[in-house]
Amino acid sequence: MAEPTFGVRPGTPVEGVAPDALGSRVAECIEAGGRFAMLVGLDERSVGGDGLAVEAVVQAPGGAIARLRAGVSLDEPAYPSITRLVPAAHWDEREARDLLGIVPAGHPDPRRLVLHERWPRGYHPLRKDVPVSIRPPDAERHFVPFEVHGEGVYQLPVGPIHAGVIEPGHFRFSAIGERILHLDARLFFVHRGLEKLVEGRAFGAALPIVERACGVCTVSHALAFSEAVEELTGIEVPARARWARVLLAELERLYNHVGDLGNICAGIGFQSAVSRLGWLKERLLRINDALTGHRYLTGIVAPGGLAFDLDRDGLSALPRSLEAIGTELAAAVRSIVRSDGVMSRFHGTGVVSPATATSLGALGVAARACGLDTDLRRDAPYAAYGDLDVEVVTASGGDVAARFHVRAQEAGASIRLLREVIRRLPDGPVMAAPGEPPTPGAVSVTAVEGPRGASWMWLRAGAGGTVDRLRLRSASFANWPVVAAAAPGNLVPDFPLINKSFELCYACTDR
Amino acid sequence: MTDPTLDARIILGVAQVVLTLLVAPLLLGITKRVKARLQYRRGPDLLQPYRDLRKWWAKESVESDVAGPVSRAVPVVVLAATLAATLYIPIVAAWAPLDGWGDLVLVVGLMALARFALALGALDAGGAFGGMGSSREVAISTLVEPALLLALAGAAVAAGSTDLGTIAAHGAEAGTAWYTPALLLAAAAFAIVAVAETGHEPVDNPDTHLELTMIHEGMLLEATGPRLAMLTYAAELKVVVVIGLFAAAFLPAGVATALTPLALAVAIGAALGKLVLAAVILGLLDATLAKLRILALPGLLATASIVAAIGLATRLWLPA
């Protein structure tokens, strides 16, 4: 048995493996302490190959990665599924099957994932010979949900259109009385084909599309993409930009966490806390606006550094506003935690075991609330995180209370980190000179710890500084199956609370 | 307490009906306003519930493919049963409009009829949330109704009658002597039940958009247009019924026991005061409490039953 080889970023070489050895090789890397990062389906014809391929990425504890690629022929596009050995890959494999027609033979759940049943058979948009703008015919087939049948079991269909203004997703509950037996979450109703859309575009033109994969992870996605481009083009980011990127990433984490803490309270109808935290989030959004001209921090992070410098007045007002927000946040959290009525709803609800979290590859808050000590800011530092001491918060319960606790502590830690960054923010330019266009076919794999966990970016360069293939695997993509696994055994009316304790995005899952 | 003439009773009855019909949506407006203020929001106008009713009334009713005649009949039955219940509540004077033609048992029965019809209508529309809401409503009502009857029985035993007007008159005339330990226990039990019956936190959240957590709102999801207007108006009237029952049995001070202009003026003021106070309290509960886990509700409601039963036992075995 060969030792797994983890290479240091950037420039990790890809290791070719036979299709039937892919699963066992990935499992070996994971056994050696690695964490499954992503599986990417590829059409090699654009870079001189003659077929398709799947590439698995595994990350070692120190941040080094291993890339394992198995070729798949065009005539018979199938390989043995790795999901039974690596459960975290189950959605990645189904996505590659839908979008590239690479069939994971023996996959335990062979249903459509990204392209629903109404898309015609044989339509695989990420193949290089499929043009970007065609409207395939309606296949007029319907989605068959997974249902549990038996005496007293009933089906509860929820969505994709909901009573509140939220994103679309269909949740099919099988329940006995108020007890959930099984939850089948059906997403990808807002699949926009963003990864197809960026192919052939220059890096600079692809950035706004990648950044807008969702509205509340803009810094994370723009940063992961920019880091990938910088690796490929050999750009050295100026010091001020590296530090300002930490500032922006922490502001994004902070407003997300504060809003999410309020949303958790909305799950139990605890209205006073919802509005108290909602107002704090609004103040954070106004800070974002004052610093960058955009409430959701869009348009500032760019390959090479920052598109423009932070607003001087906004920056000088920041420490005092952060101090006030920190005090109020602590008071709000204290009042929630001291309410027995609230905590009795949080404790023991939506429990995820460490084993489930590990095997499904939970990320971010969802993982840390189960005791998994993982945070890319510390484990594989990017931007200026290497020069900072990042507090990683974990909890052991794996329930709503644990996820609430981790978010509340992380928000406090973010404020402390922000104040240190403001103090140490160096002067100087914020944008480097453009680099050399990379060799076509060069690949860069980067990751950023966003508010919901790691956002992975797999980027292959085309000719003249364009995107040949990009895959964005957001933390929400990784965590949705964990939500479905957290539901069984709980009460139906507790599900909104469980869901809100993860508070995942649909848009950056669907892309 | 002397019985008034028939003419006086007719005038009194019409006056109470008009007052009840007019004030019911305002109470919802007050509750929403209180809740909004506690959330740092300005909140909707106090008259917004009236405008909502007018808006829905002018719209057409859209119904699901599987809805049948039940869906059409249910809003009428629910509204009629709730309206009828208000006619037995001595809100202003000790003589309710239909005083003498029924007692508190009939009021509880009319409320049960409205609830049954509402649950049936929610099932008829065939939506998943309607069925879920009605199953929860019916499960809760099996615990609410005994507690409601036991609590009211506490007051009925004290007055020696199940007639609500007689109970209220007894209470108003007894003054502080009305508040025996037994009656206070019954009042506490009724207060818990009142929150469940009116669908406020910690039992139900009337303003939620989270379908899976809904109880009463779940049963209204399929109702549109005039049907929604009728069901919403019935829910607003039900608050008057429940608060009116509480006031008659446990807070009768101010109820007119003689038909003098002064007594009537005081009585109208007292009635409005009690209703507004209750609306404010419901808003406070909504804003400051979290919902209980649904499986904790039986415990809460059983507590109400037990407290009411202890009150009744205290009265029966330890006569004052």
PDB file of C-alpha atoms in Angstrom, chain A residues 17-250:
ATOM      1  CA  VAL A  17      -4.831   6.669 -10.532  1.00  0.00           C
ATOM      2  CA  ALA A  18      -6.799   3.878 -12.181  1.00  0.00           C
ATOM      3  CA  PRO A  19     -10.579   4.476 -12.007  1.00  0.00           C
ATOM      4  CA  ASP A  20     -11.152   1.401  -9.849  1.00  0.00           C
ATOM      5  CA  ALA A  21      -8.404   2.480  -7.419  1.00  0.00           C
ATOM      6  CA  LEU A  22      -9.720   6.013  -6.906  1.00  0.00           C
ATOM      7  CA  GLY A  23     -11.976   5.174  -3.969  1.00  0.00           C
ATOM      8  CA  SER A  24      -9.351   3.232  -2.063  1.00  0.00           C
ATOM      9  CA  ARG A  25      -6.667   5.873  -2.706  1.00  0.00           C
ATOM     10  CA  VAL A  26      -8.916   8.660  -1.423  1.00  0.00           C
ATOM     11  CA  ALA A  27      -9.847   6.532   1.585  1.00  0.00           C
ATOM     12  CA  GLU A  28      -6.136   5.979   2.307  1.00  0.00           C
ATOM     13  CA  CYS A  29      -5.495   9.713   2.248  1.00  0.00           C
ATOM     14  CA  ILE A  30      -8.387  10.241   4.650  1.00  0.00           C
ATOM     15  CA  GLU A  31      -7.132   7.491   6.937  1.00  0.00           C
ATOM     16  CA  ALA A  32      -3.749   9.224   6.988  1.00  0.00           C
ATOM     17  CA  GLY A  33      -5.493  12.210   8.600  1.00  0.00           C
ATOM     18  CA  GLY A  34      -6.718  14.014   5.501  1.00  0.00           C
ATOM     19  CA  ARG A  35     -10.157  15.533   4.971  1.00  0.00           C
ATOM     20  CA  PHE A  36     -12.074  15.099   1.752  1.00  0.00           C
ATOM     21  CA  ALA A  37     -12.241  18.496   0.058  1.00  0.00           C
ATOM     22  CA  MET A  38     -13.983  17.965  -3.241  1.00  0.00           C
ATOM     23  CA  LEU A  39     -14.423  15.852  -6.334  1.00  0.00           C
ATOM     24  CA  VAL A  40     -14.375  17.597  -9.695  1.00  0.00           C
ATOM     25  CA  GLY A  41     -15.660  16.255 -12.983  1.00  0.00           C
ATOM     26  CA  LEU A  42     -13.521  17.289 -15.954  1.00  0.00           C
ATOM     27  CA  ASP A  43     -13.697  17.325 -19.725  1.00  0.00           C
ATOM     28  CA  GLU A  44     -10.058  16.942 -20.786  1.00  0.00           C
ATOM     29  CA  ARG A  45     -10.596  17.696 -24.472  1.00  0.00           C
ATOM     30  CA  SER A  46      -9.997  21.414 -23.975  1.00  0.00           C
ATOM     31  CA  VAL A  47      -6.493  20.798 -22.581  1.00  0.00           C
ATOM     32  CA  GLY A  48      -5.277  18.234 -25.085  1.00  0.00           C
ATOM     33  CA  GLY A  49      -6.844  15.148 -23.580  1.00  0.00           C
ATOM     34  CA  ASP A  50      -9.240  12.837 -25.343  1.00  0.00           C
ATOM     35  CA  GLY A  51     -11.778  12.003 -22.666  1.00  0.00           C
ATOM     36  CA  LEU A  52     -13.273  12.848 -19.312  1.00  0.00           C
ATOM     37  CA  ALA A  53     -11.838  12.608 -15.809  1.00  0.00           C
ATOM     38  CA  VAL A  54     -12.717  12.883 -12.159  1.00  0.00           C
ATOM     39  CA  GLU A  55     -10.337  14.433  -9.699  1.00  0.00           C
ATOM     40  CA  ALA A  56     -10.569  14.076  -5.943  1.00  0.00           C
ATOM     41  CA  VAL A  57      -8.912  16.597  -3.645  1.00  0.00           C
ATOM     42  CA  VAL A  58      -8.009  15.674  -0.070  1.00  0.00           C
ATOM     43  CA  GLN A  59      -6.470  18.049   2.435  1.00  0.00           C
ATOM     44  CA  ALA A  60      -3.875  16.960   4.987  1.00  0.00           C
ATOM     45  CA  PRO A  61      -4.026  18.431   8.510  1.00  0.00           C
ATOM     46  CA  GLY A  62      -1.178  20.855   7.778  1.00  0.00           C
ATOM     47  CA  GLY A  63      -2.999  22.317   4.789  1.00  0.00           C
ATOM     48  CA  ALA A  64      -1.140  20.391   2.075  1.00  0.00           C
ATOM     49  CA  ILE A  65      -3.382  18.746  -0.493  1.00  0.00           C
ATOM     50  CA  ALA A  66      -3.397  15.582  -2.554  1.00  0.00           C
ATOM     51  CA  ARG A  67      -4.962  15.544  -6.030  1.00  0.00           C
ATOM     52  CA  LEU A  68      -5.956  12.152  -7.382  1.00  0.00           C
ATOM     53  CA  ARG A  69      -7.226  11.945 -10.924  1.00  0.00           C
ATOM     54  CA  ALA A  70      -8.814   9.044 -12.764  1.00  0.00           C
ATOM     55  CA  GLY A  71      -9.416   9.194 -16.501  1.00  0.00           C
ATOM     56  CA  VAL A  72     -12.811   8.142 -17.871  1.00  0.00           C
ATOM     57  CA  SER A  73     -13.393   7.352 -21.525  1.00  0.00           C
ATOM     58  CA  LEU A  74     -15.945   9.247 -23.587  1.00  0.00           C
ATOM     59  CA  ASP A  75     -17.416   6.082 -25.089  1.00  0.00           C
ATOM     60  CA  GLU A  76     -18.094   4.468 -21.770  1.00  0.00           C
ATOM     61  CA  PRO A  77     -18.095   7.305 -19.225  1.00  0.00           C
ATOM     62  CA  ALA A  78     -18.252   5.323 -15.998  1.00  0.00           C
ATOM     63  CA  TYR A  79     -16.020   4.558 -13.030  1.00  0.00           C
ATOM     64  CA  PRO A  80     -16.677   2.747  -9.748  1.00  0.00           C
ATOM     65  CA  SER A  81     -18.378   5.134  -7.320  1.00  0.00           C
ATOM     66  CA  ILE A  82     -16.259   6.173  -4.337  1.00  0.00           C
ATOM     67  CA  THR A  83     -19.247   7.158  -2.183  1.00  0.00           C
ATOM     68  CA  ARG A  84     -19.399   3.905  -0.243  1.00  0.00           C
ATOM     69  CA  LEU A  85     -15.775   4.439   0.834  1.00  0.00           C
ATOM     70  CA  VAL A  86     -15.957   8.231   1.044  1.00  0.00           C
ATOM     71  CA  PRO A  87     -19.532   9.268   1.917  1.00  0.00           C
ATOM     72  CA  ALA A  88     -18.649  12.966   1.737  1.00  0.00           C
ATOM     73  CA  ALA A  89     -18.294  12.591  -2.046  1.00  0.00           C
ATOM     74  CA  HIS A  90     -21.911  11.518  -2.623  1.00  0.00           C
ATOM     75  CA  TRP A  91     -23.239  14.819  -3.957  1.00  0.00           C
ATOM     76  CA  ASP A  92     -20.044  15.598  -5.885  1.00  0.00           C
ATOM     77  CA  GLU A  93     -20.376  12.328  -7.782  1.00  0.00           C
ATOM     78  CA  ARG A  94     -24.035  12.928  -8.607  1.00  0.00           C
ATOM     79  CA  GLU A  95     -23.213  16.456  -9.737  1.00  0.00           C
ATOM     80  CA  ALA A  96     -20.449  15.218 -12.072  1.00  0.00           C
ATOM     81  CA  ARG A  97     -22.893  12.655 -13.458  1.00  0.00           C
ATOM     82  CA  ASP A  98     -25.539  15.294 -14.192  1.00  0.00           C
ATOM     83  CA  LEU A  99     -23.258  18.006 -15.539  1.00  0.00           C
ATOM     84  CA  LEU A 100     -20.634  15.913 -17.352  1.00  0.00           C
ATOM     85  CA  GLY A 101     -22.257  12.520 -17.780  1.00  0.00           C
ATOM     86  CA  ILE A 102     -19.570  10.738 -15.772  1.00  0.00           C
ATOM     87  CA  VAL A 103     -21.443   7.848 -14.193  1.00  0.00           C
ATOM     88  CA  PRO A 104     -20.399   6.743 -10.689  1.00  0.00           C
ATOM     89  CA  ALA A 105     -21.296   3.084 -11.052  1.00  0.00           C
ATOM     90  CA  GLY A 106     -22.777   1.616  -7.883  1.00  0.00           C
ATOM     91  CA  HIS A 107     -23.625   4.968  -6.294  1.00  0.00           C
ATOM     92  CA  PRO A 108     -26.127   4.309  -3.491  1.00  0.00           C
ATOM     93  CA  ASP A 109     -28.418   7.163  -4.592  1.00  0.00           C
ATOM     94  CA  PRO A 110     -28.542   7.252  -8.390  1.00  0.00           C
ATOM     95  CA  ARG A 111     -31.211   9.977  -8.640  1.00  0.00           C
ATOM     96  CA  ARG A 112     -30.675  13.274 -10.412  1.00  0.00           C
ATOM     97  CA  LEU A 113     -29.189  16.022  -8.254  1.00  0.00           C
ATOM     98  CA  VAL A 114     -28.363  19.268 -10.075  1.00  0.00           C
ATOM     99  CA  LEU A 115     -30.353  18.837 -13.263  1.00  0.00           C
ATOM    100  CA  HIS A 116     -33.803  17.723 -12.213  1.00  0.00           C
ATOM    101  CA  GLU A 117     -35.804  15.064 -14.057  1.00  0.00           C
ATOM    102  CA  ARG A 118     -37.295  17.583 -16.441  1.00  0.00           C
ATOM    103  CA  TRP A 119     -33.919  18.080 -18.111  1.00  0.00           C
ATOM    104  CA  PRO A 120     -33.530  15.679 -21.055  1.00  0.00           C
ATOM    105  CA  ARG A 121     -31.375  12.592 -20.830  1.00  0.00           C
ATOM    106  CA  GLY A 122     -27.933  12.926 -22.365  1.00  0.00           C
ATOM    107  CA  TYR A 123     -27.721  16.679 -21.807  1.00  0.00           C
ATOM    108  CA  HIS A 124     -24.477  17.354 -19.924  1.00  0.00           C
ATOM    109  CA  PRO A 125     -23.815  21.095 -20.082  1.00  0.00           C
ATOM    110  CA  LEU A 126     -20.261  21.100 -18.721  1.00  0.00           C
ATOM    111  CA  ARG A 127     -18.998  18.990 -21.596  1.00  0.00           C
ATOM    112  CA  LYS A 128     -16.906  21.143 -23.865  1.00  0.00           C
ATOM    113  CA  ASP A 129     -18.949  20.347 -26.985  1.00  0.00           C
ATOM    114  CA  VAL A 130     -22.191  21.679 -25.460  1.00  0.00           C
ATOM    115  CA  PRO A 131     -22.699  25.368 -26.258  1.00  0.00           C
ATOM    116  CA  VAL A 132     -23.522  27.651 -23.363  1.00  0.00           C
ATOM    117  CA  SER A 133     -26.729  29.082 -24.790  1.00  0.00           C
ATOM    118  CA  ILE A 134     -29.104  26.350 -25.806  1.00  0.00           C
ATOM    119  CA  ARG A 135     -32.522  25.687 -24.364  1.00  0.00           C
ATOM    120  CA  PRO A 136     -32.957  21.920 -24.171  1.00  0.00           C
ATOM    121  CA  PRO A 137     -36.492  20.520 -24.505  1.00  0.00           C
ATOM    122  CA  ASP A 138     -38.601  19.733 -21.446  1.00  0.00           C
ATOM    123  CA  ALA A 139     -38.314  16.000 -20.703  1.00  0.00           C
ATOM    124  CA  GLU A 140     -41.689  16.031 -18.903  1.00  0.00           C
ATOM    125  CA  ARG A 141     -40.557  13.596 -16.288  1.00  0.00           C
ATOM    126  CA  HIS A 142     -41.241  14.138 -12.640  1.00  0.00           C
ATOM    127  CA  PHE A 143     -39.150  13.915  -9.575  1.00  0.00           C
ATOM    128  CA  VAL A 144     -39.823  10.889  -7.390  1.00  0.00           C
ATOM    129  CA  PRO A 145     -39.069  11.745  -3.778  1.00  0.00           C
ATOM    130  CA  PHE A 146     -37.648   9.262  -1.356  1.00  0.00           C
ATOM    131  CA  GLU A 147     -40.494   8.254   0.940  1.00  0.00           C
ATOM    132  CA  VAL A 148     -40.715   5.933   3.890  1.00  0.00           C
ATOM    133  CA  HIS A 149     -43.886   3.860   3.863  1.00  0.00           C
ATOM    134  CA  GLY A 150     -45.544   1.913   6.630  1.00  0.00           C
ATOM    135  CA  GLU A 151     -48.431   2.008   9.031  1.00  0.00           C
ATOM    136  CA  GLY A 152     -48.996   5.497  10.393  1.00  0.00           C
ATOM    137  CA  VAL A 153     -46.243   7.068   8.263  1.00  0.00           C
ATOM    138  CA  TYR A 154     -47.294  10.151   6.382  1.00  0.00           C
ATOM    139  CA  GLN A 155     -45.531  12.381   3.861  1.00  0.00           C
ATOM    140  CA  LEU A 156     -45.167  16.092   4.416  1.00  0.00           C
ATOM    141  CA  PRO A 157     -44.072  18.022   1.318  1.00  0.00           C
ATOM    142  CA  VAL A 158     -42.633  21.480   2.062  1.00  0.00           C
ATOM    143  CA  GLY A 159     -41.599  23.914  -0.655  1.00  0.00           C
ATOM    144  CA  PRO A 160     -39.951  24.679  -3.024  1.00  0.00           C
ATOM    145  CA  ILE A 161     -42.094  27.793  -2.612  1.00  0.00           C
ATOM    146  CA  HIS A 162     -42.241  28.796   1.037  1.00  0.00           C
ATOM    147  CA  ALA A 163     -44.455  31.155   3.010  1.00  0.00           C
ATOM    148  CA  GLY A 164     -41.462  33.320   3.919  1.00  0.00           C
ATOM    149  CA  VAL A 165     -39.177  35.113   1.500  1.00  0.00           C
ATOM    150  CA  ILE A 166     -36.436  32.511   1.404  1.00  0.00           C
ATOM    151  CA  GLU A 167     -34.693  30.548  -1.316  1.00  0.00           C
ATOM    152  CA  PRO A 168     -36.347  27.538  -2.976  1.00  0.00           C
ATOM    153  CA  GLY A 169     -35.827  24.005  -1.743  1.00  0.00           C
ATOM    154  CA  HIS A 170     -38.149  21.035  -1.489  1.00  0.00           C
ATOM    155  CA  PHE A 171     -38.159  19.142   1.778  1.00  0.00           C
ATOM    156  CA  ARG A 172     -39.967  15.821   1.851  1.00  0.00           C
ATOM    157  CA  PHE A 173     -40.577  14.613   5.368  1.00  0.00           C
ATOM    158  CA  SER A 174     -41.692  11.111   6.210  1.00  0.00           C
ATOM    159  CA  ALA A 175     -43.099  11.296   9.719  1.00  0.00           C
ATOM    160  CA  ILE A 176     -45.037   9.343  12.310  1.00  0.00           C
ATOM    161  CA  GLY A 177     -47.137  11.822  14.241  1.00  0.00           C
ATOM    162  CA  GLU A 178     -44.804  14.701  14.991  1.00  0.00           C
ATOM    163  CA  ARG A 179     -41.662  12.519  14.806  1.00  0.00           C
ATOM    164  CA  ILE A 180     -39.474  12.778  11.677  1.00  0.00           C
ATOM    165  CA  LEU A 181     -38.420   9.410  10.245  1.00  0.00           C
ATOM    166  CA  HIS A 182     -36.621  10.656   7.167  1.00  0.00           C
ATOM    167  CA  LEU A 183     -35.931  13.907   5.377  1.00  0.00           C
ATOM    168  CA  ASP A 184     -35.220  14.121   1.670  1.00  0.00           C
ATOM    169  CA  ALA A 185     -33.884  17.586   0.789  1.00  0.00           C
ATOM    170  CA  ARG A 186     -34.214  18.485  -2.877  1.00  0.00           C
ATOM    171  CA  LEU A 187     -32.218  21.558  -3.854  1.00  0.00           C
ATOM    172  CA  PHE A 188     -30.744  23.013  -7.060  1.00  0.00           C
ATOM    173  CA  PHE A 189     -33.904  24.843  -8.051  1.00  0.00           C
ATOM    174  CA  VAL A 190     -31.755  27.917  -8.710  1.00  0.00           C
ATOM    175  CA  HIS A 191     -29.020  26.246 -10.714  1.00  0.00           C
ATOM    176  CA  ARG A 192     -27.880  29.014 -13.032  1.00  0.00           C
ATOM    177  CA  GLY A 193     -24.992  27.252 -14.749  1.00  0.00           C
ATOM    178  CA  LEU A 194     -22.457  29.729 -13.359  1.00  0.00           C
ATOM    179  CA  GLU A 195     -19.558  27.312 -13.843  1.00  0.00           C
ATOM    180  CA  LYS A 196     -20.418  26.961 -17.532  1.00  0.00           C
ATOM    181  CA  LEU A 197     -20.891  30.708 -17.820  1.00  0.00           C
ATOM    182  CA  VAL A 198     -17.342  31.534 -16.677  1.00  0.00           C
ATOM    183  CA  GLU A 199     -15.643  29.088 -19.057  1.00  0.00           C
ATOM    184  CA  GLY A 200     -13.678  30.951 -21.708  1.00  0.00           C
ATOM    185  CA  ARG A 201     -13.928  34.260 -19.868  1.00  0.00           C
ATOM    186  CA  ALA A 202     -10.889  36.216 -18.738  1.00  0.00           C
ATOM    187  CA  PHE A 203     -10.231  35.928 -15.002  1.00  0.00           C
ATOM    188  CA  GLY A 204     -11.306  39.519 -14.428  1.00  0.00           C
ATOM    189  CA  ALA A 205     -14.585  38.961 -16.256  1.00  0.00           C
ATOM    190  CA  ALA A 206     -15.264  35.716 -14.378  1.00  0.00           C
ATOM    191  CA  LEU A 207     -14.811  37.321 -10.962  1.00  0.00           C
ATOM    192  CA  PRO A 208     -18.155  39.178 -10.795  1.00  0.00           C
ATOM    193  CA  ILE A 209     -19.978  35.948 -11.665  1.00  0.00           C
ATOM    194  CA  VAL A 210     -18.117  33.859  -9.092  1.00  0.00           C
ATOM    195  CA  GLU A 211     -18.569  36.572  -6.483  1.00  0.00           C
ATOM    196  CA  ARG A 212     -22.324  36.575  -7.032  1.00  0.00           C
ATOM    197  CA  ALA A 213     -22.783  32.819  -6.635  1.00  0.00           C
ATOM    198  CA  CYS A 214     -24.612  33.909  -3.510  1.00  0.00           C
ATOM    199  CA  GLY A 215     -25.331  37.178  -1.771  1.00  0.00           C
ATOM    200  CA  VAL A 216     -23.876  36.552   1.678  1.00  0.00           C
ATOM    201  CA  CYS A 217     -20.580  34.751   0.933  1.00  0.00           C
ATOM    202  CA  THR A 218     -19.246  37.291  -1.571  1.00  0.00           C
ATOM    203  CA  VAL A 219     -15.899  37.929   0.122  1.00  0.00           C
ATOM    204  CA  SER A 220     -15.252  34.213   0.645  1.00  0.00           C
ATOM    205  CA  HIS A 221     -15.921  33.313  -2.965  1.00  0.00           C
ATOM    206  CA  ALA A 222     -14.122  36.320  -4.425  1.00  0.00           C
ATOM    207  CA  LEU A 223     -11.166  35.656  -2.143  1.00  0.00           C
ATOM    208  CA  ALA A 224     -10.902  31.946  -2.973  1.00  0.00           C
ATOM    209  CA  PHE A 225     -11.097  32.794  -6.681  1.00  0.00           C
ATOM    210  CA  SER A 226      -8.573  35.628  -6.414  1.00  0.00           C
ATOM    211  CA  GLU A 227      -6.122  33.431  -4.495  1.00  0.00           C
ATOM    212  CA  ALA A 228      -6.465  30.768  -7.189  1.00  0.00           C
ATOM    213  CA  VAL A 229      -5.797  33.307  -9.958  1.00  0.00           C
ATOM    214  CA  GLU A 230      -2.849  34.763  -8.030  1.00  0.00           C
ATOM    215  CA  GLU A 231      -1.332  31.288  -7.682  1.00  0.00           C
ATOM    216  CA  LEU A 232      -1.704  30.652 -11.391  1.00  0.00           C
ATOM    217  CA  THR A 233      -0.320  34.002 -12.481  1.00  0.00           C
ATOM    218  CA  GLY A 234       2.350  34.280  -9.796  1.00  0.00           C
ATOM    219  CA  ILE A 235       1.131  37.573  -8.406  1.00  0.00           C
ATOM    220  CA  GLU A 236       2.435  38.670  -5.016  1.00  0.00           C
ATOM    221  CA  VAL A 237      -0.387  40.479  -3.196  1.00  0.00           C
ATOM    222  CA  PRO A 238       0.692  43.712  -1.434  1.00  0.00           C
ATOM    223  CA  ALA A 239       0.771  43.565   2.357  1.00  0.00           C
ATOM    224  CA  ARG A 240      -2.024  46.108   2.886  1.00  0.00           C
ATOM    225  CA  ALA A 241      -4.339  44.117   0.627  1.00  0.00           C
ATOM    226  CA  ARG A 242      -3.550  40.854   2.446  1.00  0.00           C
ATOM    227  CA  TRP A 243      -4.466  42.441   5.776  1.00  0.00           C
ATOM    228  CA  ALA A 244      -7.513  44.232   4.394  1.00  0.00           C
ATOM    229  CA  ARG A 245      -8.723  40.885   3.005  1.00  0.00           C
ATOM    230  CA  VAL A 246      -8.697  39.484   6.546  1.00  0.00           C
ATOM    231  CA  LEU A 247     -10.663  42.535   7.653  1.00  0.00           C
ATOM    232  CA  LEU A 248     -13.266  42.022   4.924  1.00  0.00           C
ATOM    233  CA  ALA A 249     -13.504  38.274   5.537  1.00  0.00           C
ATOM    234  CA  GLU A 250     -14.038  38.846   9.257  1.00  0.00           C
TER     235      GLU A 250
END
